[in-house]
Amino acid sequence: MTPLSQLLPGQFGKLASLNPERGVDQRLMALGLLPGMVLKLVRKAPLGDPLAIEFGGQVVSLRLAEAENLIVDVSADCPIQRPRPS
Amino acid sequence: MSQSDQSLLVALVGNPNTGKSTLFNALTGLRQRVGNYPGVTVARKSGTCDCGNGQKVELVDLPGLYSLAAASPDEQVVTDALAGNIAGDRQPDAVVMVVDATNLLRNLFLASQVAELGRPMVIVLNQSDVADKQGLHIDTALLSQRLGGVPVVLASAWKGEGVAEVRRGIATALAGRIQMKRVAWPAKIAAALTDVVQDAHRDTGKDVSSAEAQRLLFDAGNAHSDRLGWSQAQRDKSLRAARDKVRTSGYNPMAAEPLVHYAHLRALLEGVLREGSVRAGRSAAVDKLLLHRLVGPVLFTVIMLGLFASVFWLAKFPMQWIQFGVDWVKLTVAHSMDSTPMLQSLVADGIIGGVGAFLAFLPQILILFLFVGILEDSGYMARAAFIMDRMFSWCGLNGKSFVPMLSGFACAIPGLLSTRTIEDPKARLATAFVVPFMSCSARFPIYALMCAAFIGPIYGPGWESAVMVGMHCVGLLFAVPTAFVLTRFVLKVRPQPFVLELPRYQMPKPRDVLWRMWQNAAEFVSKAGTVIFAITIIVWALSYFPRDASVAERIKAANPAATEEGVKAKVQAAYVEQSYMGRFGKAVQPVFDPLGFDWKITVGVLASFPAREVIVSTLGVTYSVGEGAKADSQHLRHAMQDAKWQEGPRAGKPIFSLAAVLSLMVFFALCSQCGPTIATLAQESGGWKWAAASFVYMTALAWIVSALLYQVVIRLLP
């Protein structure tokens, strides 16, 4: 179990838990990011923050600090695991 | 076509980046009306749509949104408009749901929320050409059946395909009153919703629909209960009980809505969507380059500098033509009014001069809106915000603050209008507050005049350019700490998370971009134009009256040898000196004395409060070189270089010392001297409070910084 903010660019994970009380999590849930959803950390912005994640055929940007409470399971049987060196 | 001809109202609803506006333009054929929703800065766009069978309906384009959860003013407006809760607006008779065919699931979440409002619906699967290319096949007949028989139409508004079918779909929906199939709420949630409906009715006496109860139950905000007039104590008690009831079913009440809707939609889409050989879009490849860690920022800088340079360079030529045309009109009109000097001055100097100065800015604004529109529609704007966010987040702004601030370097008003794209109300207000600090092009003439007259001749062209560049940074230097303090300590608004979709790249459609440019420019003209016009006339009157004929005769008698031109300029200067503006300038000169301003500069500063570019021509008048003075006028430069203090401790010393020159430029960099900006800020921030705060803050800051600068420099370099 890893916070989303610690994924490497290119790494996949399955959303394990989020905090529905937080505004950012509510926004992401409305976009379809619900527990069990597979996501990929596409890239980080040139200055390291925010992040771009891909899920359900869309790319969404969120800030590093806001990604800390999103817990992902990187061991789950996700599509190809191919972390790039950072 | 008048409102009363159209009995039926149809709302266009959809996620951002679905091509909704393109479809709206295609359906209404640009016969549109733009207004504002009462009390908020959300534009209400509507037009007449022909349903193909001769039936005409009013189509209203509601703001794009992902969810009805009312977190931003845009979302609140959509929810209110759909529920018929907007004063002066009817409840829509049908809803056209614009859905991105490449992302059905997410787009249908909003459709499913909207279905709860019980309006007849048409589903438009837009961008179906892109879906085709991606190998997605959608069984529309099956989808329509699963959604309860609502018309489902494939379309590509960009290519103009399927628009006729959308028109027919609207007619079908209106005639058949077919609603989209609603989600089946689990029993405990349904019971909790019923409780909320009953409690709200008991406490407020108002009928509350199930859709409104959902917003009350599922949203953290309380805009809805405020509108109902539900007291906080009663509301909290009822909602706490209802949310506890939701919890007993195993759902977190804050997550229940998306969980239930998405589960419902996944089941519904089973078999509807067949993915053939899915090819990844080109967007990912383009992003690899445009968002690359090193190449991305370089390209970003190139694009933005290119935009900025083209705004100035491309606008230069039309600006000259406008200037030329205005001067010609002024001369011609003035000539025909020689017999009535007061009317001549009012029309030529007051009205034509004022309107002309304002029109000269129009080319820049148009080009700016054009480029911003292209960046927005192509999808790059979201990437720009992604790249820049880190630079802005530390002082409470976000990546979307970048474009308004960049626009502010051309003109604050388009900058202020573009803050509407910032969802977070806190960042939006803070951005709007700092945009007027950006060195707009109206500040350029005074910098150019001062640098050319005093910095260049004394310190050389190197320093002249350095000071010019420096002056453009002064505002930014003060804007950043201002934003920091404002968002950290002053604004009590709850910040919103910065969640931003990076949409698919797309070729902008020229018609849409040009049309939006036109609409924005029309808004600019109607807003800034009227303010400028009124203010110009007031300033003209203050510097024209009183006008005793004896003043002119005295000057003519005292200068018998002077040329006609020279006498004319001296007469004009004498009139301004004894006008209300001149008298007032002399009276308040002590206030500006610590900044090193004499009464002539003071008059210039006062006359520039409505529009700062007036300073150069006012200095031209007060320094007796005639009113047509431009920043590159040799006469004005010499007159200013020769100006000396007449009395007081500085008598005999030049007025325009380095200290005074820097102080004057910094004053213009920081001071709030633009009537239309203040008016626009009041409108965009929803009240005069912030406009007044901006005026007082910027003017006080300008005075303090200029005074400090003058006092320090005059002591170092007396």
CSV table of N, CA and C in Angstrom, one decimal, chain A residues 9 18-35 37 42-63 66 84-86, chain B residues 66-67 69 71-72 75 102-103 106 109 220 247 252 254-255 258-259 262 266 284 287-288 291-293 296-297 385-387 389-391 393 397-399 423 496-503:
chain,number,residue,atom,x,y,z
A,9,PRO,N,6.8,7.8,-12.2
A,9,PRO,CA,6.1,8.0,-13.5
A,9,PRO,C,6.1,6.7,-14.3
A,18,LEU,N,-9.6,6.0,-0.4
A,18,LEU,CA,-9.5,7.5,-0.4
A,18,LEU,C,-10.4,8.0,0.8
A,19,ASN,N,-10.3,9.3,0.9
A,19,ASN,CA,-11.1,9.9,2.0
A,19,ASN,C,-12.2,10.8,1.5
A,20,PRO,N,-13.4,10.2,1.5
A,20,PRO,CA,-14.6,10.9,0.8
A,20,PRO,C,-14.9,12.2,1.5
A,21,GLU,N,-14.4,12.5,2.7
A,21,GLU,CA,-14.7,13.8,3.3
A,21,GLU,C,-13.9,15.0,2.6
A,22,ARG,N,-12.9,14.6,1.9
A,22,ARG,CA,-12.0,15.7,1.3
A,22,ARG,C,-12.5,16.1,0.0
A,23,GLY,N,-12.4,17.4,-0.3
A,23,GLY,CA,-12.9,18.0,-1.5
A,23,GLY,C,-12.3,17.3,-2.8
A,24,VAL,N,-11.0,17.1,-2.7
A,24,VAL,CA,-10.3,16.6,-3.9
A,24,VAL,C,-10.7,15.2,-4.2
A,25,ASP,N,-10.9,14.4,-3.2
A,25,ASP,CA,-11.4,13.0,-3.4
A,25,ASP,C,-12.8,13.0,-4.0
A,26,GLN,N,-13.6,14.0,-3.5
A,26,GLN,CA,-15.0,14.1,-4.1
A,26,GLN,C,-14.9,14.4,-5.5
A,27,ARG,N,-14.0,15.3,-5.9
A,27,ARG,CA,-13.9,15.6,-7.3
A,27,ARG,C,-13.5,14.4,-8.2
A,28,LEU,N,-12.5,13.7,-7.6
A,28,LEU,CA,-12.0,12.5,-8.3
A,28,LEU,C,-13.0,11.4,-8.4
A,29,MET,N,-13.8,11.3,-7.4
A,29,MET,CA,-14.9,10.2,-7.4
A,29,MET,C,-15.9,10.6,-8.5
A,30,ALA,N,-16.2,11.9,-8.6
A,30,ALA,CA,-17.1,12.3,-9.7
A,30,ALA,C,-16.6,12.0,-11.0
A,31,LEU,N,-15.2,12.0,-11.2
A,31,LEU,CA,-14.6,11.7,-12.5
A,31,LEU,C,-14.5,10.2,-12.7
A,32,GLY,N,-14.9,9.4,-11.6
A,32,GLY,CA,-14.9,8.0,-11.8
A,32,GLY,C,-13.8,7.2,-11.1
A,33,LEU,N,-13.0,8.0,-10.3
A,33,LEU,CA,-11.9,7.3,-9.6
A,33,LEU,C,-12.4,6.8,-8.3
A,34,LEU,N,-12.8,5.5,-8.3
A,34,LEU,CA,-13.4,4.9,-7.2
A,34,LEU,C,-12.5,3.8,-6.7
A,35,PRO,N,-12.7,3.3,-5.5
A,35,PRO,CA,-11.8,2.2,-5.0
A,35,PRO,C,-11.9,1.0,-6.0
A,37,MET,N,-10.3,1.0,-8.9
A,37,MET,CA,-10.0,1.5,-10.2
A,37,MET,C,-8.5,1.4,-10.4
A,42,VAL,N,1.1,9.1,-14.9
A,42,VAL,CA,1.6,9.3,-16.3
A,42,VAL,C,2.9,10.1,-16.2
A,43,ARG,N,2.9,11.2,-15.5
A,43,ARG,CA,4.1,12.0,-15.3
A,43,ARG,C,4.0,13.0,-14.2
A,44,LYS,N,5.1,13.6,-13.9
A,44,LYS,CA,5.0,14.8,-13.0
A,44,LYS,C,5.3,16.0,-13.8
A,45,ALA,N,4.8,17.1,-13.3
A,45,ALA,CA,5.0,18.4,-14.0
A,45,ALA,C,6.5,18.7,-13.9
A,46,PRO,N,7.1,19.5,-14.8
A,46,PRO,CA,8.5,19.8,-14.8
A,46,PRO,C,9.1,20.2,-13.5
A,47,LEU,N,8.3,20.9,-12.7
A,47,LEU,CA,8.8,21.3,-11.4
A,47,LEU,C,8.5,20.2,-10.3
A,48,GLY,N,8.0,19.0,-10.7
A,48,GLY,CA,7.8,18.0,-9.7
A,48,GLY,C,6.4,17.9,-9.1
A,49,ASP,N,5.6,18.9,-9.4
A,49,ASP,CA,4.3,19.0,-8.8
A,49,ASP,C,3.5,19.9,-9.8
A,50,PRO,N,2.3,19.7,-10.2
A,50,PRO,CA,1.4,18.5,-9.8
A,50,PRO,C,1.7,17.3,-10.6
A,51,LEU,N,0.9,16.3,-10.4
A,51,LEU,CA,1.0,15.0,-11.1
A,51,LEU,C,-0.1,14.9,-12.1
A,52,ALA,N,0.2,14.0,-13.1
A,52,ALA,CA,-0.8,13.7,-14.1
A,52,ALA,C,-1.1,12.2,-14.0
A,53,ILE,N,-2.4,11.9,-13.7
A,53,ILE,CA,-2.7,10.4,-13.6
A,53,ILE,C,-3.7,10.1,-14.6
A,54,GLU,N,-3.7,8.8,-15.1
A,54,GLU,CA,-4.6,8.4,-16.1
A,54,GLU,C,-5.5,7.3,-15.5
A,55,PHE,N,-6.8,7.4,-15.7
A,55,PHE,CA,-7.7,6.3,-15.3
A,55,PHE,C,-8.9,6.5,-16.1
A,56,GLY,N,-9.5,5.3,-16.4
A,56,GLY,CA,-10.8,5.3,-17.2
A,56,GLY,C,-10.7,6.2,-18.5
A,57,GLY,N,-9.5,6.1,-19.2
A,57,GLY,CA,-9.4,6.8,-20.5
A,57,GLY,C,-9.3,8.3,-20.4
A,58,GLN,N,-8.9,8.8,-19.3
A,58,GLN,CA,-8.7,10.3,-19.2
A,58,GLN,C,-7.5,10.6,-18.4
A,59,VAL,N,-6.9,11.8,-18.6
A,59,VAL,CA,-5.7,12.2,-17.9
A,59,VAL,C,-6.1,13.4,-17.0
A,60,VAL,N,-5.8,13.3,-15.8
A,60,VAL,CA,-6.2,14.3,-14.8
A,60,VAL,C,-5.0,14.8,-14.0
A,61,SER,N,-4.9,16.1,-13.7
A,61,SER,CA,-3.8,16.6,-13.0
A,61,SER,C,-4.3,16.9,-11.5
A,62,LEU,N,-3.5,16.5,-10.6
A,62,LEU,CA,-3.7,16.9,-9.2
A,62,LEU,C,-2.4,17.1,-8.5
A,63,ARG,N,-2.5,17.9,-7.4
A,63,ARG,CA,-1.3,18.3,-6.7
A,63,ARG,C,-0.8,17.2,-5.8
A,66,GLU,N,-2.2,16.8,-2.5
A,66,GLU,CA,-3.6,16.3,-2.5
A,66,GLU,C,-3.6,14.8,-2.9
A,84,ARG,N,9.6,3.5,-14.6
A,84,ARG,CA,10.8,4.1,-15.2
A,84,ARG,C,11.7,4.6,-14.1
A,85,PRO,N,13.0,4.6,-14.3
A,85,PRO,CA,13.9,5.2,-13.3
A,85,PRO,C,13.6,6.7,-13.2
A,86,SER,N,13.6,7.3,-12.0
A,86,SER,CA,13.1,8.7,-11.9
A,86,SER,C,14.2,9.7,-12.1
B,66,TYR,N,-18.5,18.6,-14.4
B,66,TYR,CA,-18.4,17.2,-14.2
B,66,TYR,C,-19.5,16.6,-13.3
B,67,SER,N,-20.0,17.4,-12.4
B,67,SER,CA,-20.9,16.9,-11.4
B,67,SER,C,-21.8,18.0,-10.9
B,69,ALA,N,-22.6,18.4,-7.9
B,69,ALA,CA,-22.2,18.8,-6.6
B,69,ALA,C,-21.7,20.2,-6.7
B,71,ALA,N,-19.9,22.9,-6.0
B,71,ALA,CA,-18.7,23.5,-5.4
B,71,ALA,C,-18.3,24.8,-5.9
B,72,SER,N,-18.6,25.1,-7.2
B,72,SER,CA,-18.3,26.4,-7.8
B,72,SER,C,-19.5,27.1,-8.2
B,75,GLU,N,-21.2,25.4,-11.2
B,75,GLU,CA,-22.0,24.2,-10.9
B,75,GLU,C,-23.3,24.6,-10.2
B,102,THR,N,-15.9,9.3,-26.5
B,102,THR,CA,-14.7,8.5,-26.2
B,102,THR,C,-14.7,8.2,-24.7
B,103,ASN,N,-15.5,8.9,-23.9
B,103,ASN,CA,-15.5,8.6,-22.5
B,103,ASN,C,-16.9,8.6,-21.9
B,106,ARG,N,-17.8,8.3,-17.8
B,106,ARG,CA,-17.7,9.5,-17.0
B,106,ARG,C,-18.7,10.5,-17.4
B,109,PHE,N,-22.2,9.9,-16.0
B,109,PHE,CA,-22.4,10.2,-14.6
B,109,PHE,C,-23.2,11.5,-14.4
B,220,ALA,N,-21.2,18.8,0.5
B,220,ALA,CA,-20.6,19.4,1.7
B,220,ALA,C,-21.1,20.8,1.9
B,247,ARG,N,-25.1,5.6,6.3
B,247,ARG,CA,-24.0,4.8,6.8
B,247,ARG,C,-24.4,3.4,7.2
B,252,ASN,N,-20.4,5.3,2.7
B,252,ASN,CA,-20.1,6.6,3.2
B,252,ASN,C,-21.0,7.7,2.5
B,254,MET,N,-20.7,10.6,1.8
B,254,MET,CA,-20.0,11.5,0.9
B,254,MET,C,-19.5,10.8,-0.4
B,255,ALA,N,-19.6,9.5,-0.3
B,255,ALA,CA,-19.1,8.7,-1.5
B,255,ALA,C,-20.3,8.0,-2.2
B,258,PRO,N,-21.5,9.0,-6.2
B,258,PRO,CA,-20.7,8.4,-7.3
B,258,PRO,C,-20.7,6.9,-7.3
B,259,LEU,N,-20.6,6.3,-6.1
B,259,LEU,CA,-20.6,4.8,-6.1
B,259,LEU,C,-21.8,4.2,-6.7
B,262,TYR,N,-22.1,5.2,-10.6
B,262,TYR,CA,-21.2,4.5,-11.5
B,262,TYR,C,-21.5,3.0,-11.6
B,266,ARG,N,-22.1,1.3,-15.1
B,266,ARG,CA,-21.3,0.1,-15.6
B,266,ARG,C,-22.2,-1.0,-16.1
B,284,ALA,N,-1.2,11.4,-26.1
B,284,ALA,CA,-0.2,11.0,-25.2
B,284,ALA,C,1.2,11.2,-25.8
B,287,ASP,N,1.9,14.9,-25.6
B,287,ASP,CA,2.3,15.3,-24.2
B,287,ASP,C,3.7,14.9,-23.9
B,288,LYS,N,4.2,13.8,-24.5
B,288,LYS,CA,5.6,13.4,-24.2
B,288,LYS,C,6.5,14.5,-24.5
B,291,LEU,N,5.0,18.2,-22.5
B,291,LEU,CA,5.2,18.2,-21.0
B,291,LEU,C,6.5,17.6,-20.6
B,292,HIS,N,7.4,17.4,-21.5
B,292,HIS,CA,8.7,16.9,-21.2
B,292,HIS,C,9.4,17.8,-20.1
B,293,ARG,N,10.2,17.1,-19.3
B,293,ARG,CA,10.7,17.9,-18.1
B,293,ARG,C,11.6,19.1,-18.6
B,296,GLY,N,9.5,20.7,-22.4
B,296,GLY,CA,8.2,21.3,-22.1
B,296,GLY,C,8.3,22.7,-21.7
B,297,PRO,N,9.0,23.1,-20.6
B,297,PRO,CA,9.1,24.5,-20.2
B,297,PRO,C,9.7,25.4,-21.3
B,385,ALA,N,-1.4,25.4,-17.5
B,385,ALA,CA,-1.7,25.4,-16.1
B,385,ALA,C,-1.0,24.3,-15.4
B,386,PHE,N,-0.8,23.2,-16.0
B,386,PHE,CA,-0.1,22.0,-15.4
B,386,PHE,C,1.3,22.4,-15.2
B,387,ILE,N,2.0,23.0,-16.2
B,387,ILE,CA,3.4,23.3,-16.1
B,387,ILE,C,3.6,24.4,-15.0
B,389,ASP,N,1.6,25.5,-12.5
B,389,ASP,CA,0.9,25.4,-11.2
B,389,ASP,C,1.9,25.6,-10.0
B,390,ARG,N,3.0,24.9,-10.0
B,390,ARG,CA,4.0,25.0,-8.9
B,390,ARG,C,4.4,26.4,-8.6
B,391,MET,N,4.6,27.2,-9.7
B,391,MET,CA,5.1,28.5,-9.5
B,391,MET,C,4.0,29.4,-8.9
B,393,SER,N,1.2,28.0,-6.9
B,393,SER,CA,0.5,27.4,-5.7
B,393,SER,C,1.0,27.9,-4.4
B,397,LEU,N,-2.3,31.0,-5.4
B,397,LEU,CA,-2.9,31.0,-6.7
B,397,LEU,C,-2.8,29.6,-7.3
B,398,ASN,N,-3.2,29.4,-8.6
B,398,ASN,CA,-3.0,28.1,-9.2
B,398,ASN,C,-2.6,28.3,-10.7
B,399,GLY,N,-2.3,27.2,-11.3
B,399,GLY,CA,-1.7,27.3,-12.7
B,399,GLY,C,-2.6,28.1,-13.6
B,423,GLU,N,-11.7,27.8,-11.2
B,423,GLU,CA,-12.9,27.3,-10.5
B,423,GLU,C,-12.8,27.7,-9.0
B,496,GLN,N,-10.4,25.5,-3.1
B,496,GLN,CA,-10.9,24.3,-3.8
B,496,GLN,C,-9.6,23.5,-4.2
B,497,PRO,N,-9.8,22.2,-4.3
B,497,PRO,CA,-8.6,21.4,-4.8
B,497,PRO,C,-8.4,21.7,-6.2
B,498,PHE,N,-7.1,21.6,-6.6
B,498,PHE,CA,-6.8,21.9,-8.0
B,498,PHE,C,-6.8,20.6,-8.8
B,499,VAL,N,-7.9,20.2,-9.3
B,499,VAL,CA,-8.1,19.0,-10.1
B,499,VAL,C,-8.4,19.4,-11.5
B,500,LEU,N,-7.6,19.0,-12.5
B,500,LEU,CA,-7.7,19.6,-13.8
B,500,LEU,C,-7.6,18.5,-14.8
B,501,GLU,N,-8.6,18.4,-15.7
B,501,GLU,CA,-8.5,17.4,-16.8
B,501,GLU,C,-7.5,17.9,-17.8
B,502,LEU,N,-6.6,17.0,-18.3
B,502,LEU,CA,-5.8,17.4,-19.4
B,502,LEU,C,-6.5,16.8,-20.7
B,503,PRO,N,-7.3,17.5,-21.4
B,503,PRO,CA,-8.1,17.0,-22.4
B,503,PRO,C,-7.3,16.6,-23.6
